[in-house]
């Protein structure tokens, strides 16, 4: 049984990325690196020392969804049974892959509801606390895994046998909401999404944390606001997207607009990206921003 990993890079911290790739190369059969950075990270990361690493550079930035799909296709061609997805800043133990594989296979031995993917419990790199969603609740709890509506992509382990039925990641979203949309689509096809309760991974969600009106929110780059706001409108049109997600995102949208345009740096730039995202979302425009700018 072969296990592969897909790592997406974009202007990474070299120390963090080198540690991540080195650890993965020792834990899986094949590591597929998709580098979306303008300049190739291959030489700075000294990746030639890893014989099971395949590096691909796309200076025009494919986006998260297409980049993950490229990696997944290569792992399928290589005969992998499971695929792990990672962002460039995730940190985990040296037995992470073995433990994830054990939990995934255990669900199959116990004849639990068919899991398309499982993910680790996340520890926020900013607060050092385990991330516990306030609104999302577990659907069902088994021994050491919970069935949940969605998990994030980083650390996600996918059973590639189910990928043909569920489909690949949605390229049209480009970046934000890609992981959740795939989970909801898998559940629409009758599969479950699992959260491993006793396996933890340190992960940086956004570039920082702020609170407004008692509500914590992620701080990211201004351009990410375009995709976040636009994709709320795009995904809200889809019947399989949970109602609670739609209601929550539209309810907090005015607060996010206020916080980003008043409380954070680059206020006017943020406001322009949010406005453009809302307008393109209402027009159902998808894909990368650079293409929408031509329409």
Coordinates of C-alpha atoms in Angstrom, one line a residue:
X1 CA 0.0 0.0 0.0
X2 CA 1.5 3.3 -1.1
X3 CA 0.9 6.6 0.6
X4 CA 1.7 10.0 -1.0
X5 CA 1.5 13.6 0.1
X6 CA 0.8 16.8 -1.8
X7 CA 2.4 20.0 -0.4
X8 CA 1.4 23.5 -1.8
X9 CA 4.0 26.2 -1.5
X10 CA 3.7 30.0 -2.0
X11 CA 6.6 32.1 -0.9
X12 CA 7.2 29.8 2.1
X13 CA 9.4 30.3 5.1
X14 CA 12.4 28.3 4.1
X15 CA 13.1 26.8 7.5
X16 CA 9.5 25.7 8.1
X17 CA 9.0 24.3 4.6
X18 CA 12.3 22.5 4.6
X19 CA 11.4 20.8 8.0
X20 CA 7.9 19.9 6.7
X21 CA 9.2 18.3 3.4
X22 CA 12.0 16.5 5.2
X23 CA 9.7 15.0 7.7
X24 CA 7.2 14.0 5.0
X25 CA 9.8 12.4 2.8
X26 CA 10.7 10.1 5.7
X27 CA 7.0 9.1 6.3
X28 CA 5.5 8.6 2.9
X29 CA 6.3 6.9 -0.4
X30 CA 6.0 10.0 -2.6
X31 CA 5.9 13.7 -1.9
X32 CA 4.5 15.9 -4.7
X33 CA 5.4 19.6 -4.2
X34 CA 3.4 22.2 -6.2
X35 CA 5.2 25.5 -6.0
X36 CA 3.0 28.5 -6.8
X37 CA 5.6 31.0 -5.9
X38 CA 6.7 33.5 -8.6
X39 CA 10.3 32.3 -8.2
X40 CA 11.1 28.6 -7.8
X41 CA 11.8 27.4 -4.2
X42 CA 13.6 24.2 -5.4
X43 CA 17.2 25.5 -5.0
X44 CA 16.6 27.5 -1.8
X45 CA 15.0 24.5 -0.1
X46 CA 17.8 22.2 -1.2
X47 CA 15.3 19.5 -2.2
X48 CA 17.6 17.4 -4.4
X49 CA 18.6 15.3 -1.3
X50 CA 15.1 13.7 -1.2
X51 CA 14.8 10.9 -3.8
X52 CA 11.0 10.5 -3.3
X53 CA 10.1 14.1 -3.9
X54 CA 8.6 15.4 -7.2
X55 CA 8.8 19.2 -7.6
X56 CA 6.7 21.2 -10.0
X57 CA 6.8 25.0 -10.3
X58 CA 3.9 27.1 -11.6
X59 CA 5.0 30.8 -11.4
X60 CA 1.6 32.0 -12.5
X61 CA 0.0 30.5 -9.4
X62 CA -2.5 27.8 -10.1
X63 CA -4.5 28.5 -6.9
X64 CA -5.0 25.9 -4.1
X65 CA -7.7 23.8 -5.8
X66 CA -5.9 23.3 -9.2
X67 CA -2.5 22.8 -7.4
X68 CA -4.0 20.1 -5.2
X69 CA -5.6 18.4 -8.1
X70 CA -2.3 18.3 -10.0
X71 CA -0.7 16.6 -7.1
X72 CA -3.6 14.2 -6.5
X73 CA -3.5 13.1 -10.1
X74 CA 0.2 12.4 -9.9
X75 CA -0.2 10.3 -6.8
X76 CA -3.0 8.3 -8.5
X77 CA -0.7 7.7 -11.4
X78 CA 2.0 6.5 -9.0
X79 CA -0.4 3.9 -7.6
X80 CA -1.0 5.5 -4.2
X81 CA -3.9 4.3 -2.0
X82 CA -4.0 7.4 0.3
X83 CA -3.1 11.0 -0.2
X84 CA -2.3 13.6 2.4
X85 CA -2.7 17.3 1.7
X86 CA -0.5 19.9 3.4
X87 CA -0.1 23.7 3.5
X88 CA 3.5 24.9 3.8
X89 CA 3.4 25.9 7.5
X90 CA 1.9 22.7 9.2
X91 CA 3.9 20.9 11.9
X92 CA 3.4 17.4 13.1
X93 CA 5.1 14.5 14.8
X94 CA 7.4 11.9 13.2
X95 CA 4.7 9.2 13.4
X96 CA 1.9 11.4 12.1
X97 CA 1.3 9.6 8.8
X98 CA 1.5 6.1 10.5
X99 CA -1.1 7.1 13.1
X100 CA -3.4 8.7 10.6
X101 CA -3.2 5.6 8.4
X102 CA -4.0 3.4 11.4
X103 CA -7.1 5.4 12.3
X104 CA -8.3 5.5 8.7
X105 CA -7.9 1.7 8.3
X106 CA -9.5 1.1 11.7
X107 CA -12.7 2.8 10.6
X108 CA -12.8 0.4 7.6
X109 CA -12.2 -2.7 9.8
X110 CA -15.0 -1.7 12.1
X111 CA -17.3 -1.2 9.1
X112 CA -18.1 2.4 10.1
X113 CA -19.8 4.7 7.7
X114 CA -17.6 5.1 4.6
X115 CA -15.1 7.8 5.2
X116 CA -13.8 9.7 2.2
X117 CA -11.3 11.6 4.2
X118 CA -10.1 12.2 7.8
X119 CA -8.1 15.0 9.3
X120 CA -6.2 15.6 12.6
X121 CA -7.4 17.8 15.4
X122 CA -5.8 21.2 14.9
X123 CA -3.8 23.3 17.4
X124 CA -3.7 27.0 16.5
X125 CA -0.1 28.2 16.1
X126 CA -1.1 31.7 17.5
X127 CA -2.9 30.6 20.7
X128 CA -1.5 27.1 21.1
X129 CA -5.0 25.9 21.8
X130 CA -6.9 23.1 20.2
X131 CA -9.4 24.5 17.6
X132 CA -12.9 23.7 18.6
X133 CA -15.6 25.0 16.2
X134 CA -18.3 26.9 18.0
X135 CA -21.1 26.3 15.6
X136 CA -20.1 23.1 13.7
X137 CA -21.0 20.0 15.8
X138 CA -20.0 16.5 15.3
X139 CA -22.5 14.3 13.6
X140 CA -21.5 11.1 15.3
X141 CA -18.6 9.9 17.5
X142 CA -16.9 6.6 17.3
X143 CA -13.9 5.3 19.3
X144 CA -11.2 7.8 18.3
X145 CA -12.8 9.6 15.4
X146 CA -15.8 11.8 14.9
X147 CA -17.9 12.3 11.9
X148 CA -18.0 16.0 11.1
X149 CA -19.4 18.2 8.4
X150 CA -16.0 19.4 7.1
X151 CA -12.3 19.6 7.9
X152 CA -9.5 21.9 6.5
X153 CA -7.2 20.6 3.7
X154 CA -3.9 20.7 5.6
X155 CA -3.5 17.3 7.2
X156 CA -6.4 15.8 5.3
X157 CA -6.0 12.2 4.3
X158 CA -8.0 11.1 1.3
X159 CA -8.9 7.6 0.3
X160 CA -8.1 7.9 -3.4
X161 CA -10.5 5.0 -4.3
X162 CA -13.4 7.4 -3.5
X163 CA -12.0 10.3 -5.5
X164 CA -13.6 9.3 -8.8
X165 CA -17.1 9.3 -7.2
X166 CA -16.6 12.5 -5.2
X167 CA -14.6 14.4 -7.8
X168 CA -11.5 16.5 -7.5
X169 CA -11.3 19.9 -5.8
X170 CA -13.3 22.7 -7.4
X171 CA -10.9 24.7 -9.6
X172 CA -13.4 27.6 -10.0
X173 CA -13.1 28.6 -6.3
X174 CA -9.3 29.1 -6.7
X175 CA -8.5 29.3 -3.0
X176 CA -10.9 30.0 -0.2
X177 CA -13.6 27.4 0.7
X178 CA -12.0 24.7 -1.5
X179 CA -11.5 22.2 1.4
X180 CA -14.9 22.6 2.9
X181 CA -16.7 22.5 -0.4
X182 CA -15.1 19.1 -1.2
X183 CA -16.1 17.7 2.2
X184 CA -19.7 18.8 1.7
X185 CA -19.7 17.3 -1.8
X186 CA -18.3 14.0 -0.4
X187 CA -21.1 13.9 2.2
X188 CA -23.6 14.6 -0.6
X189 CA -22.4 11.4 -2.3
X190 CA -23.0 9.4 0.9
X191 CA -19.5 9.5 2.4
X192 CA -18.4 10.6 5.9
X193 CA -15.7 13.1 6.9
X194 CA -13.7 12.1 9.9
X195 CA -11.8 14.1 12.6
X196 CA -9.1 12.1 14.5
X197 CA -9.6 13.0 18.1
X198 CA -6.2 11.9 19.4
X199 CA -3.9 13.1 16.6
X200 CA -2.9 16.7 16.7
X201 CA -1.2 19.0 14.2
X202 CA 0.1 22.6 14.7
X203 CA -1.3 24.9 12.0
X204 CA -1.3 28.6 11.3
X205 CA -4.8 29.7 10.3
X206 CA -4.4 33.0 8.6
X207 CA -1.7 35.6 9.3
X208 CA -3.0 36.4 12.8
X209 CA -6.0 36.8 15.1
X210 CA -8.1 39.8 16.1
X211 CA -11.4 40.2 18.0
X212 CA -14.2 42.5 17.2
X213 CA -17.4 42.7 19.2
X214 CA -16.2 39.6 21.0
X215 CA -16.0 37.6 17.8
X216 CA -12.5 36.3 16.9
X217 CA -11.6 36.5 13.2
X218 CA -8.6 35.6 11.1
X219 CA -6.4 38.3 9.7
X220 CA -5.1 37.6 6.2
X221 CA -3.8 39.4 3.2
X222 CA -6.1 41.9 1.5
X223 CA -6.4 39.9 -1.7
X224 CA -7.7 36.9 0.2
X225 CA -10.7 39.0 1.2
X226 CA -11.7 39.0 -2.5
X227 CA -11.9 35.2 -2.6
X228 CA -13.5 34.8 0.8
X229 CA -16.3 37.2 0.1
X230 CA -16.9 36.1 -3.5
X231 CA -17.0 32.4 -2.6
X232 CA -19.5 33.0 0.1
X233 CA -22.0 34.0 -2.6
X234 CA -20.9 31.3 -5.0
X235 CA -21.2 28.5 -2.4
X236 CA -24.4 29.8 -1.0
X237 CA -26.1 28.9 -4.3
X238 CA -25.3 25.2 -3.9
X239 CA -27.9 23.0 -2.2
X240 CA -25.4 20.7 -0.5
X241 CA -23.7 23.5 1.4
X242 CA -24.9 23.5 5.0
X243 CA -27.5 26.1 5.9
X244 CA -25.7 27.1 9.1
X245 CA -22.6 28.0 7.0
X246 CA -24.6 30.2 4.8
X247 CA -26.4 32.0 7.6
X248 CA -23.3 32.5 9.7
X249 CA -21.2 33.9 6.9
X250 CA -23.9 36.4 5.8
X251 CA -24.6 37.3 9.4
X252 CA -21.0 38.2 10.2
X253 CA -20.3 39.8 6.8
X254 CA -21.1 43.4 7.9
X255 CA -18.9 43.0 11.0
X256 CA -16.0 41.7 8.8
X257 CA -16.4 44.6 6.4
X258 CA -16.3 47.1 9.3
X259 CA -13.3 45.4 11.0
X260 CA -11.2 45.1 7.8
X261 CA -12.0 48.6 6.6
X262 CA -11.6 50.4 9.9
X263 CA -9.5 48.4 12.4
X264 CA -6.8 46.8 10.2
X265 CA -3.9 48.2 8.1
X266 CA -4.4 48.9 4.4
X267 CA -8.0 49.7 5.0
X268 CA -8.9 51.1 1.6
X269 CA -7.2 48.2 -0.2
X270 CA -9.1 45.8 1.9
X271 CA -12.3 47.6 1.2
X272 CA -11.7 47.5 -2.5
X273 CA -11.1 43.7 -2.5
X274 CA -14.1 43.0 -0.4
X275 CA -16.3 45.2 -2.6
X276 CA -15.0 43.5 -5.7
X277 CA -15.5 40.1 -4.2
X278 CA -19.1 40.8 -3.3
X279 CA -19.9 42.2 -6.8
X280 CA -18.2 39.2 -8.6
X281 CA -19.9 36.8 -6.2
X282 CA -23.3 38.3 -7.0
X283 CA -22.5 38.0 -10.7
X284 CA -21.4 34.4 -10.1
X285 CA -17.9 35.0 -11.5
X286 CA -15.3 32.4 -10.5
X287 CA -11.7 31.5 -11.1
X288 CA -8.7 33.7 -10.4
X289 CA -9.1 37.4 -9.9
X290 CA -6.8 38.3 -12.8
X291 CA -9.2 36.6 -15.2
X292 CA -12.2 38.4 -13.7
X293 CA -10.5 41.7 -14.1
X294 CA -10.6 41.2 -17.9
X295 CA -14.4 40.7 -17.9

